[in-house]
XYZ file of C-alpha atoms in Angstrom:
382
model
C 86.778 95.054 119.596
C 86.360 93.382 116.224
C 82.907 91.906 115.724
C 82.676 88.132 115.973
C 79.723 88.138 113.597
C 81.003 86.409 110.494
C 81.406 88.440 107.326
C 79.942 87.267 104.045
C 83.446 86.325 102.925
C 83.921 84.187 106.020
C 80.550 82.534 105.521
C 81.447 81.734 101.912
C 84.761 80.317 103.042
C 82.991 78.090 105.560
C 80.712 76.791 102.827
C 83.659 76.039 100.537
C 85.808 74.292 103.117
C 82.846 72.342 104.464
C 82.276 71.019 100.963
C 85.928 70.000 100.724
C 85.774 68.369 104.163
C 82.588 66.432 103.486
C 83.394 65.293 99.958
C 87.156 64.679 100.172
C 88.330 64.413 103.791
C 85.420 62.652 105.514
C 85.455 59.554 103.271
C 89.058 58.859 104.295
C 88.723 59.636 108.014
C 88.077 56.093 109.235
C 90.936 54.699 107.142
C 93.329 57.380 108.386
C 92.395 56.464 111.953
C 92.728 52.730 111.305
C 96.088 52.850 109.517
C 97.658 55.592 111.601
C 99.358 57.003 108.532
C 99.796 60.622 107.512
C 97.368 61.219 104.648
C 99.191 62.901 101.800
C 95.951 62.794 99.818
C 94.284 64.918 102.493
C 97.263 67.258 102.534
C 97.043 67.709 98.756
C 93.321 68.403 98.987
C 93.979 71.056 101.637
C 96.714 72.505 99.448
C 94.196 72.839 96.616
C 92.534 75.554 98.737
C 95.878 77.055 99.810
C 95.176 76.115 103.435
C 98.812 75.524 104.528
C 99.603 79.206 104.004
C 96.559 80.749 105.633
C 98.454 82.297 108.547
C 101.437 83.326 106.423
C 101.438 86.950 105.150
C 100.878 87.537 101.449
C 104.377 88.983 101.140
C 105.759 85.494 101.824
C 103.368 83.507 99.658
C 100.470 82.966 102.048
C 96.988 84.387 102.171
C 97.399 86.264 105.462
C 93.932 85.266 106.633
C 92.565 86.685 109.864
C 92.488 84.359 112.855
C 88.710 83.959 112.878
C 88.896 82.615 109.317
C 91.755 80.338 110.345
C 89.585 79.038 113.192
C 86.800 78.284 110.711
C 89.282 76.240 108.661
C 90.412 74.175 111.663
C 86.857 73.758 112.919
C 85.451 72.487 109.638
C 88.293 70.025 109.085
C 88.054 68.761 112.673
C 84.337 68.252 112.234
C 85.136 65.270 109.990
C 88.797 64.411 110.737
C 90.753 65.785 113.698
C 94.026 64.437 112.306
C 93.657 66.532 109.157
C 92.790 69.634 111.156
C 96.005 69.133 113.120
C 97.887 68.693 109.848
C 96.957 72.268 109.003
C 97.079 73.586 112.566
C 100.699 72.577 113.098
C 101.682 74.846 110.220
C 100.287 77.735 112.217
C 102.110 76.693 115.377
C 105.463 76.260 113.649
C 105.322 79.376 111.478
C 103.880 81.836 114.013
C 107.277 82.312 115.729
C 108.872 83.009 112.357
C 106.087 85.376 111.266
C 106.250 87.372 114.509
C 109.917 87.105 115.509
C 111.895 86.180 112.400
C 113.995 88.597 110.392
C 113.338 89.233 106.721
C 115.853 86.661 105.546
C 114.343 83.957 107.766
C 110.815 84.773 106.664
C 111.708 84.714 102.968
C 113.604 81.443 103.303
C 111.202 79.400 105.427
C 107.665 80.741 105.072
C 107.175 80.625 101.299
C 107.941 76.877 100.882
C 105.478 76.050 103.672
C 102.822 78.247 102.071
C 103.356 76.401 98.780
C 103.084 73.006 100.463
C 106.677 72.146 99.579
C 107.740 72.037 103.224
C 106.155 71.502 106.645
C 107.101 72.602 110.117
C 107.054 71.437 113.735
C 107.312 73.186 117.091
C 109.770 71.627 119.547
C 109.230 72.893 123.075
C 108.276 69.978 125.369
C 110.647 67.432 126.846
C 110.009 64.285 128.854
C 110.568 66.192 132.131
C 109.601 69.617 130.845
C 106.009 69.634 129.636
C 103.983 72.181 131.595
C 107.205 73.481 133.194
C 109.006 74.314 129.971
C 111.680 76.343 131.742
C 112.962 73.019 133.143
C 114.141 71.962 129.676
C 117.626 70.506 129.410
C 118.235 70.818 125.654
C 121.368 72.945 125.226
C 122.639 75.272 122.545
C 126.309 76.262 122.732
C 127.771 78.963 120.486
C 130.675 77.788 118.331
C 131.811 80.525 115.968
C 129.147 81.051 113.327
C 127.113 78.096 114.605
C 125.244 76.854 117.625
C 125.669 73.206 118.607
C 122.394 71.724 119.877
C 122.067 68.663 122.090
C 118.922 67.256 123.667
C 115.670 65.419 123.134
C 112.253 66.909 122.489
C 109.110 64.908 123.243
C 105.548 64.713 121.872
C 106.389 66.638 118.715
C 103.557 66.840 116.213
C 104.513 66.029 112.620
C 107.779 64.430 113.737
C 109.434 62.910 110.695
C 107.060 64.589 108.247
C 108.352 68.108 108.815
C 111.439 69.532 107.152
C 111.752 72.539 109.493
C 111.661 72.502 113.308
C 111.444 75.505 115.620
C 113.542 74.261 118.544
C 113.792 75.828 121.987
C 117.062 75.253 123.867
C 118.973 76.792 126.724
C 121.875 79.036 125.790
C 122.355 79.926 129.483
C 121.430 76.999 131.748
C 121.858 79.142 134.884
C 119.230 81.719 133.904
C 116.037 79.635 134.033
C 113.385 80.873 131.611
C 115.605 83.822 130.666
C 118.222 81.403 129.390
C 116.004 79.850 126.697
C 116.576 80.696 123.023
C 114.753 79.689 119.836
C 116.257 78.272 116.645
C 115.069 77.275 113.185
C 116.521 73.822 112.601
C 116.300 72.050 109.267
C 116.044 68.267 109.282
C 118.965 68.060 106.879
C 121.224 69.645 109.522
C 121.306 66.287 111.313
C 118.170 66.324 113.415
C 116.939 62.773 114.039
C 113.506 61.297 114.736
C 113.252 58.829 117.609
C 110.274 56.897 118.911
C 106.875 57.562 117.349
C 104.079 57.343 119.898
C 101.150 54.913 119.793
C 98.265 57.122 120.844
C 94.646 57.029 121.943
C 93.554 59.295 119.102
C 94.593 61.593 116.230
C 96.223 58.550 114.673
C 96.794 60.238 111.317
C 99.084 62.851 112.835
C 102.496 61.468 113.832
C 103.764 62.404 117.278
C 107.312 61.562 118.222
C 110.685 62.280 119.711
C 113.109 64.710 118.094
C 116.766 64.008 118.841
C 119.508 66.630 118.588
C 122.963 65.114 118.822
C 125.659 67.732 118.132
C 123.451 69.348 115.503
C 125.213 72.393 114.099
C 122.778 75.211 113.378
C 123.937 78.449 111.712
C 123.859 81.418 114.067
C 121.744 83.122 111.415
C 118.948 80.697 112.371
C 118.582 82.119 115.872
C 115.070 83.573 116.235
C 115.160 86.954 117.900
C 117.993 87.309 120.412
C 119.574 84.919 122.867
C 117.366 84.601 125.935
C 114.146 85.543 124.122
C 113.054 81.938 123.557
C 110.664 81.669 126.502
C 108.957 84.922 125.514
C 108.684 83.704 121.915
C 107.236 80.367 123.059
C 104.581 81.919 125.312
C 103.718 84.655 122.804
C 103.229 81.946 120.182
C 101.065 79.697 122.354
C 98.796 82.601 123.283
C 98.129 83.015 119.554
C 97.741 79.340 118.677
C 95.690 78.007 121.612
C 92.505 79.380 120.020
C 93.199 77.011 117.104
C 93.063 74.099 119.565
C 89.787 75.506 120.810
C 88.554 75.587 117.203
C 89.630 71.983 116.736
C 87.679 71.014 119.860
C 84.612 72.887 118.619
C 84.825 71.065 115.294
C 85.095 67.657 116.949
C 82.098 68.446 119.157
C 80.046 69.693 116.208
C 80.857 66.574 114.229
C 79.619 64.413 117.091
C 76.423 66.452 117.345
C 75.806 66.061 113.612
C 76.142 62.279 113.830
C 73.994 62.019 116.952
C 71.237 64.207 115.530
C 70.985 62.138 112.350
C 71.049 58.884 114.298
C 68.314 60.040 116.682
C 65.967 60.713 113.774
C 66.584 57.294 112.227
C 66.896 54.956 115.207
C 63.555 53.573 116.385
C 62.606 51.993 119.699
C 59.141 51.036 120.847
C 57.735 52.139 117.528
C 59.098 55.682 117.331
C 62.367 57.512 116.659
C 64.485 58.062 119.746
C 64.488 61.757 118.801
C 60.989 61.875 120.302
C 62.185 61.023 123.808
C 62.471 64.182 125.853
C 65.356 62.946 127.964
C 67.465 62.403 124.853
C 66.332 65.711 123.405
C 67.653 67.438 126.518
C 71.027 65.726 126.090
C 71.285 66.946 122.498
C 70.197 70.459 123.507
C 72.886 70.653 126.182
C 75.499 69.405 123.720
C 74.525 72.083 121.200
C 74.397 74.902 123.775
C 77.836 74.167 125.149
C 79.343 73.818 121.689
C 77.887 77.119 120.535
C 79.202 78.815 123.681
C 82.639 77.305 123.007
C 82.520 78.502 119.402
C 81.663 82.055 120.451
C 84.460 82.143 123.044
C 86.895 80.751 120.470
C 86.000 83.388 117.905
C 86.300 86.055 120.619
C 89.872 84.947 121.332
C 90.683 84.961 117.615
C 89.201 88.438 117.225
C 91.474 89.657 120.019
C 94.507 88.409 118.084
C 93.280 90.166 114.953
C 92.784 93.389 116.949
C 96.315 93.199 118.344
C 95.133 92.431 121.878
C 94.806 96.123 122.786
C 93.792 95.546 126.417
C 96.044 92.589 127.163
C 93.158 90.113 127.475
C 94.406 87.409 125.134
C 96.322 85.393 127.720
C 93.130 85.019 129.779
C 90.548 84.732 127.001
C 92.713 82.338 124.979
C 93.135 80.109 128.021
C 89.381 80.219 128.650
C 88.604 79.328 125.049
C 91.010 76.406 124.927
C 89.939 75.053 128.311
C 86.182 75.434 127.857
C 86.091 74.204 124.267
C 88.187 71.111 124.968
C 86.193 70.194 128.075
C 83.066 70.658 125.975
C 84.405 68.436 123.196
C 85.158 65.668 125.657
C 81.717 65.816 127.262
C 79.849 66.160 123.973
C 81.606 63.205 122.342
C 81.022 60.992 125.391
C 77.335 61.936 125.292
C 77.220 61.251 121.553
C 78.516 57.739 122.158
C 75.818 57.323 124.812
C 73.085 58.537 122.467
C 74.117 55.956 119.890
C 74.162 53.218 122.514
C 75.972 50.044 121.483
C 76.455 51.393 117.969
C 78.323 54.368 119.385
C 80.895 52.050 120.916
C 81.758 50.469 117.575
C 83.881 51.671 114.692
C 80.828 51.478 112.435
C 80.086 55.036 113.571
C 82.592 57.878 113.933
C 81.653 59.077 117.424
C 84.024 56.661 119.181
C 86.869 58.094 117.094
C 85.724 61.612 117.883
C 85.688 60.777 121.597
C 89.263 59.487 121.392
C 90.378 62.473 119.338
C 88.739 64.951 121.719
C 90.870 63.907 124.686
C 94.116 65.372 123.383
C 92.581 68.844 123.136
C 92.469 68.893 126.950
C 96.202 68.152 127.077
C 98.335 69.683 124.357
C 99.376 73.332 124.128
C 98.940 73.531 127.883
C 96.807 71.148 129.927
C 93.466 72.425 131.119
C 94.781 72.437 134.669
C 97.480 74.880 133.547
C 94.855 76.966 131.733
C 92.844 77.252 134.944
C 95.975 78.385 136.795
C 96.559 81.055 134.133
C 92.950 82.249 134.299
C 92.861 82.397 138.096
C 96.280 84.095 138.323
C 95.217 86.794 135.877
C 91.898 87.367 137.679
C 93.556 87.650 141.083
C 96.151 90.085 139.739
C 93.461 92.630 138.879
């Protein structure tokens, strides 16, 4: 197994992206949350470090970074602004199916513009009645000569309206269940429409909305893999992107710890800093321990991807990382609000935003209840 001890190159990268996050992204985080608008300034700053193309191979204009390094990127951005970390993370989710399942023509056409920041992508799997049970999707794709005609509605799509390219999963054989699902690369210009944008608890700077396909004609050349491979492509992709959600959760938790630690040293009650109260020290210690454990598990999952998952552990370890890290982020941010007392409940401090942002990490890319089912099923199958 690849070591999860960071290399000097990875440590240097962390230093560089932390500087970017603290000097450029953090000052805008509260405004991004308040306005609920996609921050093109943040996107441009991320592009200055070539972050949109980190998971894209060098042959197609990216940097082809290993997954541990990608996790460091997501973690450090999430430490100051979860919305910006998702801005970069969705590139990984949308391009991973193309990287791993696309043909050479598809890779050359769609990956390079995303790596250059000229285009962005979304991943369209969920529907209003097909979230955890994705095989229950009703979106249809019917072959018509050299095209497929797509009809349906996708729900909770990250980057809806911002993206130019959408990886859409639809049923080419509605009688075959999961085996009837296929995957397509759909360009917005082909007629794809954006419906309702959600008003959410957190990650306000990342639009989430409905994608509508109404007789959208997609060239047959844009089929990913073969007909009926869509479910396999979707699950293969999520196994390799869930660790990025874990990294986002770790970053949110670490950001909350950083704020709480500084506050505890400065806030005084009864003539001394609250950092001197043992009960509060224990809270901070528990927050730090759980976050470090989540970080280690996250890097372990990423290392498995980089090793090619030789022993077939990724499905289990990735689920563990996502579930544990997101539960940790939720608990740590709630405790951070508590440590700041009344101040923690106000927008004068970022921990209330971090608490709201943390919640989604327990839900998207597979709820934590689903992750526990996956973990238990794999354990019992041994």
